[in-house]
Amino acid sequence: MVSNRSLEPGLCHQLFQGCFVAGIFALANPSPPNSFSEGDGQNLVTEDVTVVEGEVAIISCRVKNSDDSVIQLLNPNRQTIYFRDFRPLKDSRFQLVNFSSSELRVSLTNVSVSDEGRYFCQLYTDPPQEYYMTITVLVPPRNLRIEPQKDTAVEGEEIELNCTSMASRPATRIRWFKGSKELPGKSEVEQWSDMYTVTSQISLTVKREDDGVPVVCQVDHPAVKDMQTKYYLDVMYKPQVQVLQNLPAQLPAREGDRLDLLCQVDAKPEPADVTWLRVDDEMPQHVIVSGSNLHINNLNKSDNGTYRCEASNELGRSFFDYNLYVYVEPLLELQGRLGFWHSVFRRRLPRHHCVPSKRPPPRWRHAQIPPQLSLLPPQPPPPPPPPPLPSSQVLRSIWRHTHAPLCSFSTSVVYGSSRAWVLPKDHAVVSLALGQESLGSLPP
């Protein structure tokens, strides 16, 4: 049975306009009426509301089968917010959105945590009906920040990062990412009043590749979306040195080529100095060193050796060795035996011996000059012999580095007892490689 006090406001409002104010005053602190669930045939329908702090909540009391009965809305302290379309409560944040015989809809602006709780819809029927809905207020985290154990890390060290999410409701869930990889963290939750502060910690060992890489602290919370903060790793490391060959464009470097080397250094902080030195000997005087660059304009075999680029910073020193080997085209001595008469009249073939005088040594063997390339045409009477040359002088030809080494030579003959060097117009070219003999063409 419902008391007369709880029924009096509805009857007074319907029958006597003069006692309306008194009825509203009585509703401000009414005795609790009976509650019925919707499953028991109740006509009232309402829905729970979840709202973010500072935003607007919409409270609705609806009647399924309206009979023009009075609808009123009460706050968690059971104070009347709206009686039909009249607001006795002085809180102006509550505003009427819609009123009819089947609905009372009210907005609550600038919602705060203190507004959270149960709100009651009452329908003055016989018997009266009541149904409640709950407002849940979400508080997004504030002051999301990452604090490193120390501002600068050294390569190979293990560092700690702490991410703190302050004053949220409910408590947040913190996740860590480095690039696309999620990192495991350890979280602690601290509650103060009805707010929560969450701190998550990770440990990671840094490498030089991590310098400048962002570590992301991301918050999962129903009041926010994609809330995160970043910390860019600052990693110090000793120099890493590499020597690049700009010239010559292709290996091997040959005698007479220009050599251009660049010493490339990756270090943090920047290296205090970059120096060049020759490991196995003193630096040749014709070598030009300009900062990280080393130049040799005209290579020769005396430049062969190991050239080192060194760099250092406060964390250490590193170097890179460049081994220079200048490929010199070797000179061949062609030594001929058998005399002029044997060569011309008897068509005897001289045998020549190729002697390399410089490195690298080729792969070759002795070869007999084929007859079709060695026979001399009929000779006119010999001219007077030229002045004799020193006996130590021999014909020289260049050993060329191609697919197969070539031995190019000219024939020499002897006139009587006087030695002179005669260069025929034509000469033969024989390729000697891997123990096999192949013939070239006669040059013009």
Coordinates of C-alpha atoms in Angstrom, one line a residue:
M1 CA 0.0 0.0 0.0
V2 CA 1.3 3.5 -1.0
S3 CA 0.9 6.3 1.5
N4 CA -1.4 9.2 0.9
R5 CA 1.6 11.5 0.9
S6 CA 3.0 9.8 -2.1
L7 CA -0.3 10.1 -4.0
E8 CA -1.2 13.6 -2.9
P9 CA 1.0 15.5 -5.3
G10 CA -0.5 13.8 -8.4
L11 CA -4.1 14.2 -7.2
C12 CA -3.5 17.8 -6.2
H13 CA -2.0 18.7 -9.5
Q14 CA -4.9 17.1 -11.4
L15 CA -7.8 18.6 -9.3
F16 CA -6.7 21.8 -7.6
Q17 CA -4.3 24.2 -9.3
G18 CA -3.8 26.1 -6.1
C19 CA -2.1 23.4 -4.1
F20 CA 0.4 22.5 -6.9
V21 CA 3.3 24.2 -5.2
A22 CA 2.7 22.4 -2.0
G23 CA 2.6 19.1 -3.8
I24 CA 6.0 19.8 -5.4
F25 CA 7.5 20.6 -2.0
A26 CA 6.2 17.3 -0.8
L27 CA 7.8 15.5 -3.7
A28 CA 11.2 17.0 -2.8
N29 CA 11.6 14.5 0.0
P30 CA 8.9 11.8 -0.5
S31 CA 8.8 8.5 1.2
P32 CA 10.2 5.7 -1.0
P33 CA 7.5 4.3 -3.2
N34 CA 7.3 0.7 -4.2
S35 CA 9.4 -0.4 -7.2
F36 CA 8.3 -2.8 -9.9
S37 CA 10.3 -4.4 -12.6
E38 CA 9.4 -4.2 -16.3
G39 CA 8.8 -7.9 -16.3
D40 CA 6.0 -7.4 -13.8
G41 CA 3.9 -5.5 -16.3
Q42 CA 5.3 -2.0 -15.5
N43 CA 4.7 0.6 -18.3
L44 CA 7.9 2.6 -17.5
V45 CA 11.0 2.1 -19.8
T46 CA 14.4 3.7 -19.4
E47 CA 18.0 3.0 -20.3
D48 CA 21.4 3.3 -18.5
V49 CA 23.6 6.1 -19.7
T50 CA 27.4 6.1 -19.9
V51 CA 28.9 9.6 -20.4
V52 CA 32.4 11.2 -20.4
E53 CA 33.0 13.8 -17.8
G54 CA 32.2 17.3 -19.1
E55 CA 29.8 16.0 -21.8
V56 CA 26.0 15.8 -22.0
A57 CA 23.9 13.0 -20.7
I58 CA 20.3 12.4 -21.9
I59 CA 17.9 10.9 -19.4
S60 CA 14.6 9.5 -20.7
C61 CA 11.5 8.2 -19.0
R62 CA 9.1 6.6 -21.4
V63 CA 5.6 5.1 -20.9
K64 CA 4.6 2.2 -23.1
N65 CA 0.8 2.4 -22.5
S66 CA 0.0 6.0 -21.7
D67 CA -3.1 7.0 -19.7
D68 CA -2.1 10.6 -19.1
S69 CA -0.7 9.8 -15.7
V70 CA 1.9 12.2 -14.2
I71 CA 5.6 11.5 -14.9
Q72 CA 8.4 12.8 -12.7
L73 CA 12.2 12.3 -12.6
L74 CA 14.2 12.1 -9.4
N75 CA 18.0 12.4 -8.8
P76 CA 20.1 9.9 -6.7
N77 CA 19.2 11.8 -3.6
R78 CA 15.5 11.3 -4.5
Q79 CA 15.0 15.0 -5.1
T80 CA 12.6 15.9 -7.9
I81 CA 14.3 17.1 -11.0
Y82 CA 11.2 17.4 -13.2
F83 CA 7.5 17.0 -12.3
R84 CA 5.8 16.8 -15.7
D85 CA 7.4 19.8 -17.5
F86 CA 8.2 21.8 -14.4
R87 CA 11.7 21.8 -12.8
P88 CA 11.6 22.4 -9.0
L89 CA 15.4 21.7 -8.8
K90 CA 17.5 24.8 -9.1
D91 CA 20.3 23.0 -10.9
S92 CA 20.1 24.7 -14.3
R93 CA 22.3 22.0 -16.0
F94 CA 19.1 20.0 -16.2
Q95 CA 17.1 21.1 -19.2
L96 CA 13.8 19.8 -20.7
V97 CA 14.3 18.2 -24.1
N98 CA 10.8 16.7 -24.6
F99 CA 7.6 16.3 -22.6
S100 CA 4.5 14.4 -23.5
S101 CA 2.0 12.0 -21.9
S102 CA 4.3 9.2 -23.0
E103 CA 7.8 10.6 -22.4
L104 CA 9.9 12.9 -20.2
R105 CA 13.3 13.5 -21.7
V106 CA 15.9 15.7 -19.9
S107 CA 19.5 16.7 -20.7
L108 CA 22.2 17.1 -18.1
T109 CA 25.2 19.2 -19.4
N110 CA 28.7 19.4 -18.1
V111 CA 28.5 16.0 -16.3
S112 CA 30.8 15.5 -13.3
V113 CA 31.6 12.5 -11.3
S114 CA 29.3 13.7 -8.5
D115 CA 26.4 13.2 -10.9
E116 CA 26.9 9.5 -11.1
G117 CA 24.3 7.2 -9.6
R118 CA 20.7 6.0 -9.9
Y119 CA 18.0 8.3 -11.4
F120 CA 14.4 7.3 -10.8
C121 CA 11.4 7.6 -13.1
Q122 CA 8.0 7.6 -11.4
L123 CA 4.6 7.2 -12.9
Y124 CA 1.6 8.2 -10.8
T125 CA -0.8 5.4 -11.6
D126 CA -2.9 3.2 -9.3
P127 CA -0.8 1.7 -8.0
P128 CA 2.2 4.1 -8.7
Q129 CA 5.2 2.7 -10.6
E130 CA 8.9 3.5 -10.4
Y131 CA 11.9 2.4 -12.5
Y132 CA 15.5 3.5 -12.3
M133 CA 18.4 4.0 -14.6
T134 CA 22.1 4.5 -13.8
I135 CA 24.4 7.2 -15.0
T136 CA 28.1 6.1 -15.2
V137 CA 30.7 8.9 -15.6
L138 CA 34.0 8.1 -17.4
V139 CA 37.0 10.2 -16.6
P140 CA 39.7 10.2 -19.3
P141 CA 43.3 9.9 -18.1
R142 CA 45.3 13.1 -17.7
N143 CA 49.0 14.0 -18.0
L144 CA 50.0 10.9 -19.9
R145 CA 53.8 11.0 -20.0
I146 CA 56.9 8.8 -20.4
E147 CA 59.9 9.2 -18.0
P148 CA 63.2 7.5 -18.9
Q149 CA 65.6 6.2 -16.3
K150 CA 68.2 8.5 -17.8
D151 CA 68.1 10.8 -20.8
T152 CA 70.9 9.3 -22.8
A153 CA 71.8 5.6 -23.1
V154 CA 75.0 3.9 -24.4
E155 CA 74.8 1.1 -26.9
G156 CA 74.4 -2.2 -25.1
E157 CA 72.9 -0.8 -21.9
E158 CA 69.6 -1.8 -20.5
I159 CA 67.3 1.2 -19.8
E160 CA 63.9 1.6 -18.1
L161 CA 61.0 3.6 -19.2
N162 CA 58.0 4.5 -17.1
C163 CA 54.6 5.6 -18.5
T164 CA 52.1 7.2 -16.1
S165 CA 48.4 7.7 -16.7
M166 CA 46.9 9.9 -14.0
A167 CA 43.4 10.5 -12.5
S168 CA 41.2 8.3 -14.7
R169 CA 38.1 6.4 -14.1
P170 CA 38.0 3.5 -14.5
A171 CA 41.7 2.5 -14.4
T172 CA 43.5 2.5 -17.7
R173 CA 45.3 -0.3 -19.5
I174 CA 48.8 0.7 -20.7
R175 CA 50.5 -0.9 -23.8
W176 CA 54.0 -0.4 -25.1
F177 CA 55.2 -0.4 -28.7
K178 CA 58.5 0.0 -30.5
G179 CA 57.8 0.2 -34.2
S180 CA 55.2 -2.5 -34.9
K181 CA 56.3 -4.7 -32.1
E182 CA 54.5 -4.7 -28.8
L183 CA 56.7 -4.8 -25.7
P184 CA 55.7 -6.5 -22.4
G185 CA 55.3 -4.1 -19.5
K186 CA 54.6 -4.3 -15.7
S187 CA 51.8 -2.1 -14.4
E188 CA 50.9 -0.8 -10.9
V189 CA 47.5 0.7 -10.1
E190 CA 47.0 3.3 -7.3
Q191 CA 43.6 4.5 -6.2
W192 CA 42.9 7.9 -4.8
S193 CA 39.3 8.6 -3.8
D194 CA 37.4 7.4 -6.9
M195 CA 40.2 8.1 -9.3
Y196 CA 43.0 5.7 -10.5
T197 CA 46.6 6.3 -11.4
V198 CA 48.4 3.6 -13.4
T199 CA 52.2 3.3 -13.9
S200 CA 53.7 0.9 -16.4
Q201 CA 57.4 0.0 -16.7
I202 CA 59.4 -1.6 -19.5
S203 CA 63.1 -2.6 -19.7
L204 CA 65.0 -2.9 -23.0
T205 CA 68.6 -3.2 -24.2
V206 CA 69.4 -0.5 -26.8
K207 CA 71.5 -0.8 -29.9
R208 CA 72.8 1.9 -32.2
E209 CA 70.0 1.2 -34.6
D210 CA 67.6 2.3 -31.9
D211 CA 68.8 5.9 -31.9
G212 CA 65.9 8.1 -32.8
V213 CA 63.4 5.3 -32.8
P214 CA 60.1 6.2 -31.0
V215 CA 58.8 4.1 -28.1
V216 CA 55.0 4.5 -27.8
C217 CA 52.9 4.4 -24.6
Q218 CA 49.3 3.8 -25.6
V219 CA 46.3 3.9 -23.3
D220 CA 43.2 1.7 -23.6
H221 CA 40.3 3.5 -21.9
P222 CA 36.5 3.7 -22.8
A223 CA 36.6 7.5 -22.5
V224 CA 39.4 8.1 -25.1
K225 CA 40.5 6.7 -28.5
D226 CA 44.0 6.4 -29.7
M227 CA 45.5 8.3 -26.8
Q228 CA 49.3 7.8 -26.8
T229 CA 52.6 9.5 -26.1
K230 CA 56.0 8.9 -27.6
Y231 CA 59.6 8.9 -26.4
Y232 CA 62.5 9.0 -28.9
L233 CA 65.4 6.9 -27.8
D234 CA 68.8 8.8 -27.6
V235 CA 71.6 6.2 -28.0
M236 CA 75.3 7.0 -27.9
Y237 CA 77.7 4.6 -29.7
K238 CA 81.4 4.5 -30.7
P239 CA 82.4 5.0 -34.3
Q240 CA 81.7 2.4 -37.0
V241 CA 84.2 2.9 -39.9
Q242 CA 84.0 1.9 -43.5
V243 CA 86.2 2.8 -46.5
L244 CA 84.5 3.4 -49.9
Q245 CA 86.4 3.4 -53.2
N246 CA 85.1 6.1 -55.5
L247 CA 87.9 5.8 -58.1
P248 CA 88.8 3.7 -60.0
A249 CA 85.2 2.7 -60.6
Q250 CA 86.2 -1.0 -61.1
L251 CA 88.8 -3.3 -59.7
P252 CA 91.6 -4.0 -60.0
A253 CA 93.4 -0.7 -59.7
R254 CA 96.1 -0.5 -62.3
E255 CA 99.3 1.4 -62.6
G256 CA 98.6 5.0 -63.6
D257 CA 95.1 5.0 -62.3
R258 CA 93.7 7.6 -59.9
L259 CA 92.7 6.3 -56.5
D260 CA 90.0 8.1 -54.5
L261 CA 89.0 6.7 -51.1
L262 CA 86.3 8.0 -48.7
C263 CA 86.3 7.2 -45.0
Q264 CA 82.7 6.9 -43.9
V265 CA 82.1 7.1 -40.1
D266 CA 78.9 6.5 -38.2
A267 CA 79.2 7.7 -34.6
K268 CA 77.4 9.5 -31.8
P269 CA 78.6 11.9 -30.7
E270 CA 80.4 12.9 -33.9
P271 CA 84.0 11.7 -34.0
A272 CA 86.6 14.0 -32.6
D273 CA 89.0 13.2 -35.4
V274 CA 89.3 11.1 -38.5
T275 CA 92.9 10.2 -39.5
W276 CA 94.6 8.2 -42.3
L277 CA 97.8 6.3 -42.0
R278 CA 99.7 3.6 -43.8
V279 CA 100.1 0.5 -41.6
D280 CA 103.1 -1.2 -43.2
D281 CA 105.1 1.8 -44.2
E282 CA 105.2 5.6 -44.1
M283 CA 102.6 7.4 -46.1
P284 CA 104.0 8.3 -49.5
Q285 CA 104.6 12.0 -50.1
H286 CA 102.4 12.2 -53.2
V287 CA 99.3 10.9 -51.2
I288 CA 96.8 13.7 -50.6
V289 CA 94.7 13.5 -47.5
S290 CA 91.8 15.9 -47.1
G291 CA 89.6 15.2 -44.0
S292 CA 87.9 11.9 -44.7
N293 CA 89.2 11.6 -48.2
L294 CA 92.5 10.1 -49.5
H295 CA 93.7 10.7 -53.1
I296 CA 96.6 9.2 -55.1
N297 CA 96.7 10.7 -58.6
N298 CA 99.1 8.3 -60.4
L299 CA 99.3 4.8 -58.9
N300 CA 102.4 2.7 -59.1
K301 CA 103.6 -0.4 -57.4
S302 CA 105.3 1.5 -54.6
D303 CA 101.8 2.5 -53.4
N304 CA 100.9 -1.1 -52.6
G305 CA 100.1 -1.5 -48.9
T306 CA 97.5 -1.2 -46.2
Y307 CA 95.8 2.2 -45.6
R308 CA 93.9 2.6 -42.4
C309 CA 91.2 5.1 -41.5
E310 CA 90.8 5.7 -37.8
A311 CA 88.0 7.6 -36.0
S312 CA 87.3 8.1 -32.3
N313 CA 84.9 9.8 -30.0
E314 CA 84.4 9.7 -26.2
L315 CA 83.1 6.1 -26.3
G316 CA 86.0 4.5 -28.2
R317 CA 88.1 4.2 -31.3
S318 CA 87.5 2.1 -34.4
F319 CA 89.4 1.7 -37.7
F320 CA 89.0 0.1 -41.2
D321 CA 91.9 -1.3 -43.3
Y322 CA 91.9 -0.9 -47.0
N323 CA 94.4 -3.2 -48.8
L324 CA 95.7 -1.5 -52.0
Y325 CA 97.3 -3.7 -54.7
V326 CA 98.3 -2.0 -57.9
Y327 CA 98.2 -4.4 -60.8
V328 CA 101.3 -3.6 -62.9
E329 CA 101.3 -4.8 -66.5
P330 CA 104.5 -6.9 -66.6
L331 CA 107.4 -6.6 -69.2
L332 CA 108.4 -9.7 -71.0
E333 CA 111.9 -10.4 -72.3
L334 CA 112.0 -12.3 -75.6
Q335 CA 115.2 -14.1 -76.0
G336 CA 115.9 -15.6 -79.5
R337 CA 118.4 -18.2 -80.6
L338 CA 119.4 -19.5 -84.0
G339 CA 121.0 -17.2 -86.6
F340 CA 119.9 -15.3 -89.6
W341 CA 120.9 -18.0 -92.1
H342 CA 119.1 -20.8 -90.3
S343 CA 116.0 -18.6 -90.2
V344 CA 116.0 -17.4 -93.8
F345 CA 117.4 -20.2 -95.9
R346 CA 116.7 -23.3 -93.9
R347 CA 113.4 -22.1 -92.6
R348 CA 114.4 -23.1 -89.1
L349 CA 112.1 -21.7 -86.4
P350 CA 113.7 -19.8 -83.5
R351 CA 112.3 -20.7 -80.1
H352 CA 111.6 -17.7 -77.8
H353 CA 111.5 -17.6 -74.1
C354 CA 109.0 -15.2 -72.3
V355 CA 110.3 -13.9 -69.0
P356 CA 107.9 -11.8 -66.9
S357 CA 109.8 -9.0 -65.1
K358 CA 106.9 -7.6 -63.0
R359 CA 104.0 -8.8 -60.9
P360 CA 101.5 -10.4 -60.9
P361 CA 103.1 -13.5 -62.5
P362 CA 100.9 -14.9 -65.4
R363 CA 100.1 -18.5 -66.1
W364 CA 102.0 -19.5 -69.3
R365 CA 104.3 -22.0 -70.9
H366 CA 107.0 -22.0 -73.6
A367 CA 105.6 -22.1 -77.1
Q368 CA 107.0 -22.9 -80.5
I369 CA 106.2 -20.1 -83.0
P370 CA 104.0 -21.8 -85.7
P371 CA 105.7 -21.9 -89.1
Q372 CA 103.0 -20.0 -90.9
L373 CA 103.6 -17.1 -88.7
S374 CA 107.4 -17.3 -88.5
L375 CA 108.6 -17.6 -92.0
L376 CA 110.3 -14.5 -93.4
P377 CA 109.7 -13.4 -97.0
P378 CA 112.7 -13.5 -99.4
Q379 CA 115.2 -10.9 -98.3
P380 CA 117.2 -8.5 -100.5
P381 CA 120.9 -8.2 -99.9
P382 CA 121.4 -7.1 -96.3
P383 CA 122.1 -3.4 -95.8
P384 CA 125.1 -2.3 -93.8
P385 CA 124.6 -3.2 -90.2
P386 CA 123.6 -0.5 -87.8
P387 CA 125.7 0.5 -84.9
P388 CA 125.9 -2.2 -82.3
L389 CA 123.6 -2.0 -79.2
P390 CA 124.6 -3.0 -75.7
S391 CA 124.5 -6.7 -75.4
S392 CA 122.4 -6.4 -72.3
Q393 CA 119.5 -4.7 -74.3
V394 CA 116.7 -7.1 -75.2
L395 CA 113.4 -6.7 -76.9
R396 CA 110.5 -6.1 -74.5
S397 CA 106.9 -6.5 -75.0
I398 CA 103.9 -5.8 -72.7
W399 CA 102.0 -8.6 -71.0
R400 CA 98.4 -7.5 -71.3
H401 CA 95.7 -8.5 -68.8
T402 CA 92.9 -9.8 -70.9
H403 CA 90.8 -12.9 -70.9
A404 CA 93.9 -14.8 -71.9
P405 CA 97.4 -13.3 -71.4
L406 CA 99.1 -12.3 -74.6
C407 CA 102.8 -12.6 -75.5
S408 CA 103.6 -10.1 -78.3
F409 CA 107.1 -10.2 -79.7
S410 CA 109.3 -9.2 -82.6
T411 CA 112.0 -11.5 -84.3
S412 CA 115.7 -10.7 -83.9
V413 CA 118.5 -12.0 -86.2
V414 CA 122.3 -12.0 -86.1
Y415 CA 124.6 -10.9 -89.0
G416 CA 127.8 -12.8 -88.9
S417 CA 129.8 -12.0 -85.8
S418 CA 128.2 -8.6 -85.4
R419 CA 125.1 -8.4 -83.2
A420 CA 122.3 -6.1 -84.2
W421 CA 118.6 -6.0 -83.6
V422 CA 116.4 -6.2 -86.6
L423 CA 112.6 -5.6 -86.3
P424 CA 110.6 -7.2 -89.1
K425 CA 107.6 -5.3 -90.3
D426 CA 105.3 -8.1 -89.2
H427 CA 105.2 -9.9 -85.9
A428 CA 103.3 -12.8 -84.5
V429 CA 101.0 -12.8 -81.5
V430 CA 100.7 -16.0 -79.5
S431 CA 98.2 -16.5 -76.6
L432 CA 99.6 -18.6 -73.8
A433 CA 97.1 -19.5 -71.1
L434 CA 96.5 -22.4 -68.8
G435 CA 99.0 -24.6 -70.6
Q436 CA 97.1 -24.2 -74.0
E437 CA 98.3 -22.4 -77.1
S438 CA 96.1 -20.4 -79.4
L439 CA 97.0 -18.1 -82.3
G440 CA 96.1 -14.5 -82.9
S441 CA 96.1 -12.6 -86.2
L442 CA 98.9 -10.9 -87.8
P443 CA 98.6 -7.1 -87.2
P444 CA 99.2 -4.9 -90.3

